[in-house]
């Protein structure tokens, strides 16, 4: 792989906004996503002012030369050059092309050899046991997460309240994703009903919470996540106080980032670099055709744990995909009340009649198209990178002729990265 090497020559005492310049440059390189950088402290040298600087034991306080070396992609180096040059008041920056034979972040057991604290999100929303159910739903609908840590007055984690907890306890009858798919007016009505009913987090939360610490190896956290069938953990310090959250997507992102531009000989390949999607995919995939009536689509959807159905054209090729949120968002508004009743698993004759009057809508009218797919021959790392980049939880799998033969989900991709058997869990 071709890359570029950037070398920066500065003095040890050089400053940037009252901070050591070489440390400020390192932080800039890290925030830009560089794979790494090395700072070398010279024993002697001279710069533009011709003053010889030495590490003689009698002059330990002298300003010694410092060299920062970075090897990365040409695009990233070129993008960084103007920003780094602006930080220098004196010095030299050189750039030359280089051939990278071996390049890899440190991996252990299929995952980056880092700690939870290196990957977690430090900015965390939280609730208390007295927070109202309505406030919890309002927060979840407004953001892209489906669970909140529950803390006490000292920020110690005492539990977790998730979308699944709200549904299981009967505090709500629609998932957060379905709430998001409805209109603003419908959400406001739902929140008003929740406030009128009352109810607080203590009534439905899961306690105690399964937590991890910032110093836990990422692989250990990923294994615990899979074993417990969870998607996220509160991260706590030694006193049990909330300091962050680690989610499955955070782990997948870290693998993808660490793997980017990885160049290694075949004998050094990771599990996800030799296993294919065909080895881990689900083969039983629910499908309908484009002309399937909405009522029948809903019936099939309610039977599917994945809450999504693939739509095939007349030739049996993939035409689109339908999720429960697609139906709620795109169905005729006149029949939406009946649909929501069915999706709450409260089947009734009235609701059934309402949905059957869906103005002649068919699967093709509400499906999402085109669909992000992955070939069965793709490597696990390629599929995982695709799910992260395209923000999809499941990928339809196609054969050499482009026909659907399965589906692969994030839990299976993470399990394959850990080089362990696949156990399906929530996505």
CSV table of N, CA and C in Angstrom, one decimal, residues 97-259:
chain,number,residue,atom,x,y,z
A,97,UNK,N,6.8,10.2,-0.1
A,97,UNK,CA,6.0,9.0,-0.4
A,97,UNK,C,6.7,7.8,0.1
A,98,UNK,N,6.0,6.8,0.6
A,98,UNK,CA,6.6,5.6,1.1
A,98,UNK,C,5.7,4.4,0.8
A,99,UNK,N,6.3,3.2,0.8
A,99,UNK,CA,5.6,2.0,0.5
A,99,UNK,C,5.4,1.3,1.9
A,100,UNK,N,4.1,1.0,2.2
A,100,UNK,CA,3.8,0.3,3.5
A,100,UNK,C,3.6,-1.2,3.3
A,101,UNK,N,4.5,-1.9,3.8
A,101,UNK,CA,4.4,-3.4,3.7
A,101,UNK,C,3.5,-4.0,4.7
A,102,UNK,N,3.6,-3.6,6.0
A,102,UNK,CA,2.8,-4.1,7.1
A,102,UNK,C,2.3,-2.9,7.9
A,103,UNK,N,1.0,-2.9,8.0
A,103,UNK,CA,0.4,-1.8,8.8
A,103,UNK,C,-0.9,-2.4,9.5
A,104,UNK,N,-0.9,-2.3,10.8
A,104,UNK,CA,-2.0,-2.8,11.6
A,104,UNK,C,-2.0,-2.2,13.0
A,105,UNK,N,-3.2,-1.9,13.4
A,105,UNK,CA,-3.4,-1.5,14.8
A,105,UNK,C,-3.2,-2.8,15.6
A,106,UNK,N,-2.9,-2.7,16.9
A,106,UNK,CA,-2.8,-3.9,17.8
A,106,UNK,C,-4.1,-4.5,18.0
A,107,UNK,N,-4.3,-5.8,17.6
A,107,UNK,CA,-5.5,-6.6,17.8
A,107,UNK,C,-5.2,-7.7,18.8
A,108,UNK,N,-6.2,-8.0,19.6
A,108,UNK,CA,-6.2,-9.2,20.5
A,108,UNK,C,-7.5,-9.9,20.5
A,109,UNK,N,-7.5,-11.1,20.0
A,109,UNK,CA,-8.7,-11.9,19.9
A,109,UNK,C,-9.7,-11.3,19.0
A,110,UNK,N,-9.2,-10.7,17.9
A,110,UNK,CA,-10.1,-10.2,16.9
A,110,UNK,C,-10.6,-8.8,17.0
A,111,UNK,N,-10.3,-8.2,18.2
A,111,UNK,CA,-10.7,-6.8,18.5
A,111,UNK,C,-9.5,-5.9,18.7
A,112,UNK,N,-9.6,-4.6,18.6
A,112,UNK,CA,-8.5,-3.7,18.9
A,112,UNK,C,-8.0,-3.9,20.3
A,113,UNK,N,-6.7,-4.0,20.6
A,113,UNK,CA,-6.2,-4.2,21.9
A,113,UNK,C,-6.2,-2.8,22.7
A,114,UNK,N,-7.4,-2.4,23.0
A,114,UNK,CA,-7.6,-1.1,23.7
A,114,UNK,C,-8.6,-1.4,24.9
A,115,UNK,N,-8.8,-0.4,25.7
A,115,UNK,CA,-9.7,-0.5,26.8
A,115,UNK,C,-11.0,0.2,26.5
A,116,UNK,N,-12.0,-0.1,27.3
A,116,UNK,CA,-13.3,0.4,27.2
A,116,UNK,C,-13.3,2.0,27.2
A,117,UNK,N,-12.4,2.5,28.0
A,117,UNK,CA,-12.3,4.0,28.1
A,117,UNK,C,-11.9,4.7,26.8
A,118,UNK,N,-11.2,3.9,26.0
A,118,UNK,CA,-10.7,4.4,24.7
A,118,UNK,C,-11.8,4.5,23.7
A,119,UNK,N,-12.9,3.8,23.9
A,119,UNK,CA,-14.0,3.6,22.9
A,119,UNK,C,-15.3,4.2,23.3
A,120,UNK,N,-15.6,4.3,24.6
A,120,UNK,CA,-16.9,4.7,25.1
A,120,UNK,C,-17.2,6.1,24.8
A,121,UNK,N,-18.5,6.4,24.9
A,121,UNK,CA,-19.0,7.8,24.8
A,121,UNK,C,-19.1,8.4,26.1
A,122,UNK,N,-18.4,9.5,26.3
A,122,UNK,CA,-18.3,10.1,27.7
A,122,UNK,C,-19.5,11.0,27.9
A,123,UNK,N,-20.1,11.6,26.9
A,123,UNK,CA,-21.3,12.4,27.1
A,123,UNK,C,-22.5,11.6,27.1
A,124,UNK,N,-23.1,11.4,28.3
A,124,UNK,CA,-24.2,10.5,28.6
A,124,UNK,C,-25.4,11.1,29.2
A,125,UNK,N,-26.5,10.8,28.6
A,125,UNK,CA,-27.8,11.3,29.2
A,125,UNK,C,-28.2,10.2,30.3
A,126,UNK,N,-28.9,10.6,31.3
A,126,UNK,CA,-29.3,9.7,32.4
A,126,UNK,C,-30.6,10.1,33.0
A,127,UNK,N,-31.2,9.2,33.8
A,127,UNK,CA,-32.4,9.6,34.5
A,127,UNK,C,-32.3,9.0,35.9
A,128,UNK,N,-33.3,9.4,36.8
A,128,UNK,CA,-33.3,8.9,38.1
A,128,UNK,C,-34.5,8.0,38.3
A,129,UNK,N,-34.6,7.3,39.4
A,129,UNK,CA,-35.8,6.4,39.6
A,129,UNK,C,-37.1,7.2,39.7
A,130,UNK,N,-37.1,8.5,39.9
A,130,UNK,CA,-38.3,9.3,40.0
A,130,UNK,C,-38.6,10.0,38.7
A,131,UNK,N,-37.8,9.8,37.6
A,131,UNK,CA,-38.1,10.4,36.3
A,131,UNK,C,-39.4,9.8,35.8
A,132,UNK,N,-40.3,10.6,35.2
A,132,UNK,CA,-41.5,10.0,34.7
A,132,UNK,C,-41.3,9.2,33.4
A,133,UNK,N,-42.2,8.2,33.2
A,133,UNK,CA,-42.1,7.4,32.0
A,133,UNK,C,-42.3,8.3,30.8
A,134,UNK,N,-43.1,9.3,30.8
A,134,UNK,CA,-43.3,10.2,29.7
A,134,UNK,C,-42.0,10.9,29.4
A,135,UNK,N,-41.3,11.4,30.4
A,135,UNK,CA,-40.0,12.0,30.1
A,135,UNK,C,-39.0,11.1,29.5
A,136,UNK,N,-39.0,9.8,29.9
A,136,UNK,CA,-38.1,8.9,29.3
A,136,UNK,C,-38.4,8.7,27.8
A,137,UNK,N,-39.7,8.4,27.5
A,137,UNK,CA,-40.1,8.2,26.1
A,137,UNK,C,-39.7,9.5,25.3
A,138,UNK,N,-40.0,10.6,25.8
A,138,UNK,CA,-39.7,11.9,25.1
A,138,UNK,C,-38.2,12.0,24.8
A,139,UNK,N,-37.4,11.6,25.7
A,139,UNK,CA,-35.9,11.7,25.5
A,139,UNK,C,-35.5,10.6,24.4
A,140,UNK,N,-36.0,9.4,24.6
A,140,UNK,CA,-35.6,8.4,23.6
A,140,UNK,C,-36.1,8.7,22.2
A,141,UNK,N,-37.3,9.2,22.1
A,141,UNK,CA,-37.8,9.6,20.7
A,141,UNK,C,-36.9,10.7,20.1
A,142,UNK,N,-36.4,11.6,20.9
A,142,UNK,CA,-35.6,12.7,20.4
A,142,UNK,C,-34.2,12.4,20.1
A,143,UNK,N,-33.7,11.2,20.5
A,143,UNK,CA,-32.3,10.8,20.2
A,143,UNK,C,-32.2,9.5,19.5
A,144,UNK,N,-31.0,9.1,19.3
A,144,UNK,CA,-30.8,7.8,18.5
A,144,UNK,C,-30.4,6.6,19.4
A,145,UNK,N,-30.7,6.7,20.7
A,145,UNK,CA,-30.5,5.6,21.6
A,145,UNK,C,-31.8,5.1,22.1
A,146,UNK,N,-31.8,3.8,22.6
A,146,UNK,CA,-33.0,3.2,23.1
A,146,UNK,C,-33.0,2.8,24.6
A,147,UNK,N,-32.0,3.3,25.3
A,147,UNK,CA,-31.9,3.0,26.7
A,147,UNK,C,-31.2,4.1,27.4
A,148,UNK,N,-31.5,4.3,28.7
A,148,UNK,CA,-30.8,5.3,29.6
A,148,UNK,C,-30.4,4.7,30.9
A,149,UNK,N,-29.2,5.1,31.3
A,149,UNK,CA,-28.7,4.6,32.7
A,149,UNK,C,-29.6,5.3,33.7
A,150,UNK,N,-29.8,4.6,34.8
A,150,UNK,CA,-30.5,5.2,36.0
A,150,UNK,C,-29.5,5.4,37.1
A,151,UNK,N,-29.5,6.7,37.6
A,151,UNK,CA,-28.5,7.0,38.6
A,151,UNK,C,-29.1,7.6,39.9
A,152,UNK,N,-28.4,7.5,41.0
A,152,UNK,CA,-28.9,8.1,42.2
A,152,UNK,C,-28.3,9.5,42.4
A,153,UNK,N,-28.5,10.1,43.5
A,153,UNK,CA,-28.0,11.5,43.7
A,153,UNK,C,-26.5,11.7,43.6
A,154,UNK,N,-25.8,10.6,43.8
A,154,UNK,CA,-24.3,10.6,43.7
A,154,UNK,C,-23.8,10.1,42.4
A,155,UNK,N,-24.6,10.0,41.4
A,155,UNK,CA,-24.3,9.6,40.0
A,155,UNK,C,-23.9,8.1,40.0
A,156,UNK,N,-24.2,7.4,41.0
A,156,UNK,CA,-24.0,5.9,41.0
A,156,UNK,C,-25.1,5.2,40.2
A,157,UNK,N,-24.7,4.3,39.4
A,157,UNK,CA,-25.6,3.6,38.5
A,157,UNK,C,-26.4,2.6,39.3
A,158,UNK,N,-27.8,2.7,39.3
A,158,UNK,CA,-28.6,1.8,40.1
A,158,UNK,C,-29.5,0.9,39.1
A,159,UNK,N,-29.4,1.2,37.8
A,159,UNK,CA,-30.2,0.4,36.9
A,159,UNK,C,-30.1,1.0,35.5
A,160,UNK,N,-30.9,0.4,34.6
A,160,UNK,CA,-31.1,0.8,33.2
A,160,UNK,C,-32.5,0.8,32.9
A,161,UNK,N,-33.0,1.8,32.1
A,161,UNK,CA,-34.4,1.7,31.6
A,161,UNK,C,-34.3,1.7,30.1
A,162,UNK,N,-34.8,0.7,29.4
A,162,UNK,CA,-34.7,0.6,28.0
A,162,UNK,C,-36.1,0.5,27.4
A,163,UNK,N,-36.1,0.7,26.1
A,163,UNK,CA,-37.3,0.6,25.3
A,163,UNK,C,-38.0,-0.8,25.6
A,164,UNK,N,-37.2,-1.8,25.6
A,164,UNK,CA,-37.7,-3.1,25.9
A,164,UNK,C,-38.4,-3.2,27.3
A,165,UNK,N,-37.8,-2.5,28.3
A,165,UNK,CA,-38.3,-2.5,29.7
A,165,UNK,C,-39.7,-1.8,29.7
A,166,UNK,N,-39.8,-0.8,28.9
A,166,UNK,CA,-41.1,0.0,28.8
A,166,UNK,C,-42.2,-0.9,28.2
A,167,UNK,N,-41.9,-1.7,27.2
A,167,UNK,CA,-42.8,-2.6,26.5
A,167,UNK,C,-43.2,-3.8,27.4
A,168,UNK,N,-42.1,-4.4,28.0
A,168,UNK,CA,-42.3,-5.5,28.8
A,168,UNK,C,-43.2,-5.2,30.0
A,169,UNK,N,-43.1,-4.1,30.6
A,169,UNK,CA,-43.8,-3.7,31.8
A,169,UNK,C,-45.2,-3.2,31.5
A,170,UNK,N,-45.5,-2.9,30.2
A,170,UNK,CA,-46.8,-2.4,29.9
A,170,UNK,C,-46.8,-0.9,30.1
A,171,UNK,N,-45.7,-0.2,30.4
A,171,UNK,CA,-45.7,1.2,30.5
A,171,UNK,C,-46.0,1.9,29.2
A,172,UNK,N,-45.5,1.3,28.1
A,172,UNK,CA,-45.9,1.8,26.8
A,172,UNK,C,-46.3,0.6,25.9
A,173,UNK,N,-47.0,0.8,24.8
A,173,UNK,CA,-47.4,-0.2,23.9
A,173,UNK,C,-46.8,-0.2,22.6
A,174,UNK,N,-46.0,0.9,22.3
A,174,UNK,CA,-45.3,1.0,21.0
A,174,UNK,C,-43.9,1.2,21.3
A,175,UNK,N,-43.0,0.6,20.4
A,175,UNK,CA,-41.6,0.8,20.6
A,175,UNK,C,-41.2,2.3,20.2
A,176,UNK,N,-40.0,2.6,20.7
A,176,UNK,CA,-39.5,4.0,20.4
A,176,UNK,C,-39.4,4.2,18.9
A,177,UNK,N,-39.0,3.2,18.1
A,177,UNK,CA,-38.9,3.4,16.7
A,177,UNK,C,-40.2,3.6,16.0
A,178,UNK,N,-41.3,3.0,16.5
A,178,UNK,CA,-42.6,3.2,16.0
A,178,UNK,C,-43.1,4.6,16.4
A,179,UNK,N,-42.8,5.0,17.6
A,179,UNK,CA,-43.2,6.4,18.0
A,179,UNK,C,-42.5,7.4,17.0
A,180,UNK,N,-41.3,7.2,16.7
A,180,UNK,CA,-40.6,8.1,15.8
A,180,UNK,C,-41.2,8.1,14.4
A,181,UNK,N,-41.8,7.0,14.0
A,181,UNK,CA,-42.4,6.9,12.6
A,181,UNK,C,-43.7,7.6,12.5
A,182,UNK,N,-44.4,7.9,13.7
A,182,UNK,CA,-45.7,8.6,13.6
A,182,UNK,C,-45.5,10.1,13.5
A,183,UNK,N,-46.6,10.8,13.4
A,183,UNK,CA,-46.6,12.2,13.2
A,183,UNK,C,-46.3,12.9,14.5
A,184,UNK,N,-45.9,14.2,14.5
A,184,UNK,CA,-45.6,14.9,15.7
A,184,UNK,C,-46.8,15.0,16.6
A,185,UNK,N,-48.0,15.1,15.9
A,185,UNK,CA,-49.2,15.2,16.7
A,185,UNK,C,-49.5,13.9,17.4
A,186,UNK,N,-49.2,12.8,16.8
A,186,UNK,CA,-49.5,11.5,17.4
A,186,UNK,C,-48.5,11.3,18.6
A,187,UNK,N,-47.3,11.7,18.4
A,187,UNK,CA,-46.3,11.6,19.5
A,187,UNK,C,-46.8,12.4,20.7
A,188,UNK,N,-47.2,13.7,20.4
A,188,UNK,CA,-47.7,14.6,21.5
A,188,UNK,C,-48.9,13.9,22.2
A,189,UNK,N,-49.8,13.3,21.5
A,189,UNK,CA,-51.0,12.7,22.1
A,189,UNK,C,-50.5,11.5,23.0
A,190,UNK,N,-49.5,10.7,22.5
A,190,UNK,CA,-49.0,9.6,23.3
A,190,UNK,C,-48.4,10.0,24.6
A,191,UNK,N,-47.6,11.1,24.5
A,191,UNK,CA,-46.9,11.6,25.7
A,191,UNK,C,-47.9,12.2,26.7
A,192,UNK,N,-49.0,12.8,26.2
A,192,UNK,CA,-50.0,13.3,27.1
A,192,UNK,C,-50.7,12.2,27.8
A,193,UNK,N,-51.0,11.1,27.1
A,193,UNK,CA,-51.6,9.9,27.8
A,193,UNK,C,-50.7,9.3,28.8
A,194,UNK,N,-49.4,9.3,28.5
A,194,UNK,CA,-48.4,8.7,29.5
A,194,UNK,C,-48.3,9.6,30.7
A,195,UNK,N,-48.4,10.9,30.5
A,195,UNK,CA,-48.3,11.8,31.7
A,195,UNK,C,-49.6,11.7,32.5
A,196,UNK,N,-50.7,11.5,31.9
A,196,UNK,CA,-52.0,11.4,32.6
A,196,UNK,C,-52.0,10.1,33.4
A,197,UNK,N,-51.4,9.0,32.9
A,197,UNK,CA,-51.3,7.7,33.6
A,197,UNK,C,-50.3,7.7,34.7
A,198,UNK,N,-49.3,8.6,34.7
A,198,UNK,CA,-48.3,8.6,35.7
A,198,UNK,C,-47.3,7.5,35.4
A,199,UNK,N,-46.6,7.1,36.5
A,199,UNK,CA,-45.6,6.1,36.3
A,199,UNK,C,-44.2,6.7,36.3
A,200,UNK,N,-43.3,6.0,37.0
A,200,UNK,CA,-41.9,6.5,37.0
A,200,UNK,C,-40.9,5.4,36.7
A,201,UNK,N,-39.7,5.7,36.5
A,201,UNK,CA,-38.7,4.8,36.1
A,201,UNK,C,-38.6,3.6,37.0
A,202,UNK,N,-38.7,3.8,38.3
A,202,UNK,CA,-38.6,2.8,39.3
A,202,UNK,C,-39.5,1.6,39.0
A,203,UNK,N,-40.7,1.9,38.4
A,203,UNK,CA,-41.7,0.9,38.1
A,203,UNK,C,-41.3,-0.1,37.0
A,204,UNK,N,-40.3,0.2,36.2
A,204,UNK,CA,-40.1,-0.6,35.0
A,204,UNK,C,-38.6,-0.9,34.7
A,205,UNK,N,-37.7,-0.2,35.4
A,205,UNK,CA,-36.3,-0.4,35.1
A,205,UNK,C,-35.7,-1.8,35.4
A,206,UNK,N,-34.6,-2.1,34.8
A,206,UNK,CA,-33.9,-3.3,35.1
A,206,UNK,C,-32.8,-3.0,36.1
A,207,UNK,N,-32.8,-3.7,37.2
A,207,UNK,CA,-31.8,-3.5,38.3
A,207,UNK,C,-31.4,-4.8,38.9
A,208,UNK,N,-30.1,-4.9,39.3
A,208,UNK,CA,-29.0,-4.0,39.0
A,208,UNK,C,-28.6,-4.0,37.6
A,209,UNK,N,-27.9,-2.9,37.2
A,209,UNK,CA,-27.4,-2.8,35.8
A,209,UNK,C,-26.1,-3.6,35.6
A,210,UNK,N,-26.0,-4.2,34.4
A,210,UNK,CA,-24.7,-4.8,34.1
A,210,UNK,C,-23.8,-3.7,33.6
A,211,UNK,N,-22.6,-3.5,34.3
A,211,UNK,CA,-21.7,-2.4,34.0
A,211,UNK,C,-20.3,-2.9,33.6
A,212,UNK,N,-19.6,-2.0,33.1
A,212,UNK,CA,-18.1,-2.2,32.8
A,212,UNK,C,-17.4,-1.0,33.3
A,213,UNK,N,-16.0,-1.2,33.4
A,213,UNK,CA,-15.2,-0.1,33.8
A,213,UNK,C,-14.3,0.4,32.7
A,214,UNK,N,-13.8,1.6,32.7
A,214,UNK,CA,-13.0,2.2,31.7
A,214,UNK,C,-11.7,1.4,31.4
A,215,UNK,N,-11.2,0.7,32.4
A,215,UNK,CA,-10.0,-0.1,32.2
A,215,UNK,C,-10.2,-1.5,31.7
A,216,UNK,N,-11.4,-1.9,31.6
A,216,UNK,CA,-11.7,-3.3,31.1
A,216,UNK,C,-11.3,-3.4,29.6
A,217,UNK,N,-10.6,-4.5,29.2
A,217,UNK,CA,-10.2,-4.7,27.8
A,217,UNK,C,-11.5,-4.7,27.0
A,218,UNK,N,-11.4,-4.2,25.8
A,218,UNK,CA,-12.6,-4.1,24.9
A,218,UNK,C,-13.1,-5.5,24.6
A,219,UNK,N,-12.2,-6.4,24.3
A,219,UNK,CA,-12.7,-7.8,24.0
A,219,UNK,C,-13.5,-8.4,25.2
A,220,UNK,N,-13.1,-8.2,26.4
A,220,UNK,CA,-13.8,-8.7,27.5
A,220,UNK,C,-15.2,-8.1,27.6
A,221,UNK,N,-15.3,-6.8,27.3
A,221,UNK,CA,-16.6,-6.1,27.3
A,221,UNK,C,-17.5,-6.7,26.2
A,222,UNK,N,-16.9,-6.9,25.0
A,222,UNK,CA,-17.7,-7.5,23.9
A,222,UNK,C,-18.2,-8.9,24.2
A,223,UNK,N,-17.4,-9.7,24.8
A,223,UNK,CA,-17.8,-11.0,25.2
A,223,UNK,C,-18.9,-11.0,26.2
A,224,UNK,N,-18.8,-10.1,27.2
A,224,UNK,CA,-19.9,-9.9,28.2
A,224,UNK,C,-21.2,-9.5,27.5
A,225,UNK,N,-21.0,-8.5,26.6
A,225,UNK,CA,-22.2,-8.0,25.9
A,225,UNK,C,-22.9,-9.2,25.2
A,226,UNK,N,-22.2,-10.0,24.5
A,226,UNK,CA,-22.8,-11.1,23.8
A,226,UNK,C,-23.4,-12.2,24.8
A,227,UNK,N,-22.7,-12.5,25.8
A,227,UNK,CA,-23.2,-13.5,26.8
A,227,UNK,C,-24.4,-13.0,27.5
A,228,UNK,N,-24.6,-11.7,27.7
A,228,UNK,CA,-25.7,-11.2,28.4
A,228,UNK,C,-26.9,-10.8,27.5
A,229,UNK,N,-26.6,-10.9,26.2
A,229,UNK,CA,-27.6,-10.5,25.2
A,229,UNK,C,-28.0,-9.0,25.2
A,230,UNK,N,-27.0,-8.2,25.5
A,230,UNK,CA,-27.3,-6.7,25.6
A,230,UNK,C,-26.6,-6.0,24.5
A,231,UNK,N,-27.1,-4.7,24.3
A,231,UNK,CA,-26.5,-3.9,23.3
A,231,UNK,C,-25.6,-2.7,23.8
A,232,UNK,N,-25.7,-2.5,25.1
A,232,UNK,CA,-24.9,-1.4,25.6
A,232,UNK,C,-24.7,-1.6,27.1
A,233,UNK,N,-23.7,-1.0,27.6
A,233,UNK,CA,-23.3,-1.0,29.1
A,233,UNK,C,-23.1,0.4,29.6
A,234,UNK,N,-23.6,0.7,30.8
A,234,UNK,CA,-23.1,1.9,31.5
A,234,UNK,C,-21.6,1.7,31.9
A,235,UNK,N,-20.8,2.7,31.8
A,235,UNK,CA,-19.4,2.6,32.2
A,235,UNK,C,-19.3,3.3,33.5
A,236,UNK,N,-18.7,2.7,34.5
A,236,UNK,CA,-18.6,3.3,35.8
A,236,UNK,C,-17.2,3.3,36.3
A,237,UNK,N,-16.9,4.2,37.2
A,237,UNK,CA,-15.6,4.3,37.9
A,237,UNK,C,-15.5,3.3,39.1
A,238,UNK,N,-14.5,3.4,39.8
A,238,UNK,CA,-14.3,2.5,40.9
A,238,UNK,C,-15.4,2.6,42.0
A,239,UNK,N,-16.0,3.8,42.1
A,239,UNK,CA,-17.1,4.1,43.0
A,239,UNK,C,-18.4,3.8,42.5
A,240,UNK,N,-18.5,3.2,41.3
A,240,UNK,CA,-19.8,2.9,40.7
A,240,UNK,C,-20.5,4.1,40.1
A,241,UNK,N,-19.8,5.2,39.9
A,241,UNK,CA,-20.4,6.4,39.3
A,241,UNK,C,-20.3,6.4,37.8
A,242,UNK,N,-21.3,6.9,37.2
A,242,UNK,CA,-21.4,6.9,35.7
A,242,UNK,C,-20.4,7.8,35.1
A,243,UNK,N,-19.6,7.2,34.1
A,243,UNK,CA,-18.6,8.0,33.4
A,243,UNK,C,-18.8,7.9,31.9
A,244,UNK,N,-19.6,7.0,31.4
A,244,UNK,CA,-19.8,6.9,30.0
A,244,UNK,C,-20.7,5.7,29.7
A,245,UNK,N,-20.9,5.5,28.4
A,245,UNK,CA,-21.7,4.4,27.9
A,245,UNK,C,-20.9,3.7,26.7
A,246,UNK,N,-20.9,2.4,26.7
A,246,UNK,CA,-20.3,1.6,25.6
A,246,UNK,C,-21.4,0.8,24.9
A,247,UNK,N,-21.6,1.0,23.6
A,247,UNK,CA,-22.6,0.3,22.9
A,247,UNK,C,-22.0,-0.6,21.8
A,248,UNK,N,-22.8,-1.5,21.3
A,248,UNK,CA,-22.4,-2.4,20.3
A,248,UNK,C,-21.8,-1.7,19.1
A,249,UNK,N,-22.5,-0.6,18.7
A,249,UNK,CA,-22.0,0.2,17.6
A,249,UNK,C,-20.7,0.8,17.8
A,250,UNK,N,-20.4,1.2,19.1
A,250,UNK,CA,-19.1,1.8,19.4
A,250,UNK,C,-18.0,0.7,19.2
A,251,UNK,N,-18.3,-0.5,19.6
A,251,UNK,CA,-17.3,-1.6,19.4
A,251,UNK,C,-17.1,-1.8,17.9
A,252,UNK,N,-18.2,-1.9,17.1
A,252,UNK,CA,-18.1,-2.1,15.7
A,252,UNK,C,-17.3,-1.0,15.0
A,253,UNK,N,-17.6,0.2,15.5
A,253,UNK,CA,-16.9,1.4,14.9
A,253,UNK,C,-15.4,1.3,15.2
A,254,UNK,N,-15.0,0.8,16.4
A,254,UNK,CA,-13.6,0.8,16.8
A,254,UNK,C,-12.9,-0.3,15.9
A,255,UNK,N,-13.6,-1.4,15.6
A,255,UNK,CA,-12.9,-2.4,14.8
A,255,UNK,C,-12.7,-1.9,13.4
A,256,UNK,N,-13.8,-1.2,12.9
A,256,UNK,CA,-13.7,-0.7,11.5
A,256,UNK,C,-12.6,0.3,11.4
A,257,UNK,N,-12.5,1.2,12.4
A,257,UNK,CA,-11.4,2.3,12.4
A,257,UNK,C,-10.1,1.7,12.5
A,258,UNK,N,-9.9,0.7,13.4
A,258,UNK,CA,-8.6,0.1,13.5
A,258,UNK,C,-8.2,-0.7,12.3
A,259,UNK,N,-9.2,-1.3,11.6
A,259,UNK,CA,-8.9,-2.1,10.5
A,259,UNK,C,-8.6,-1.3,9.2
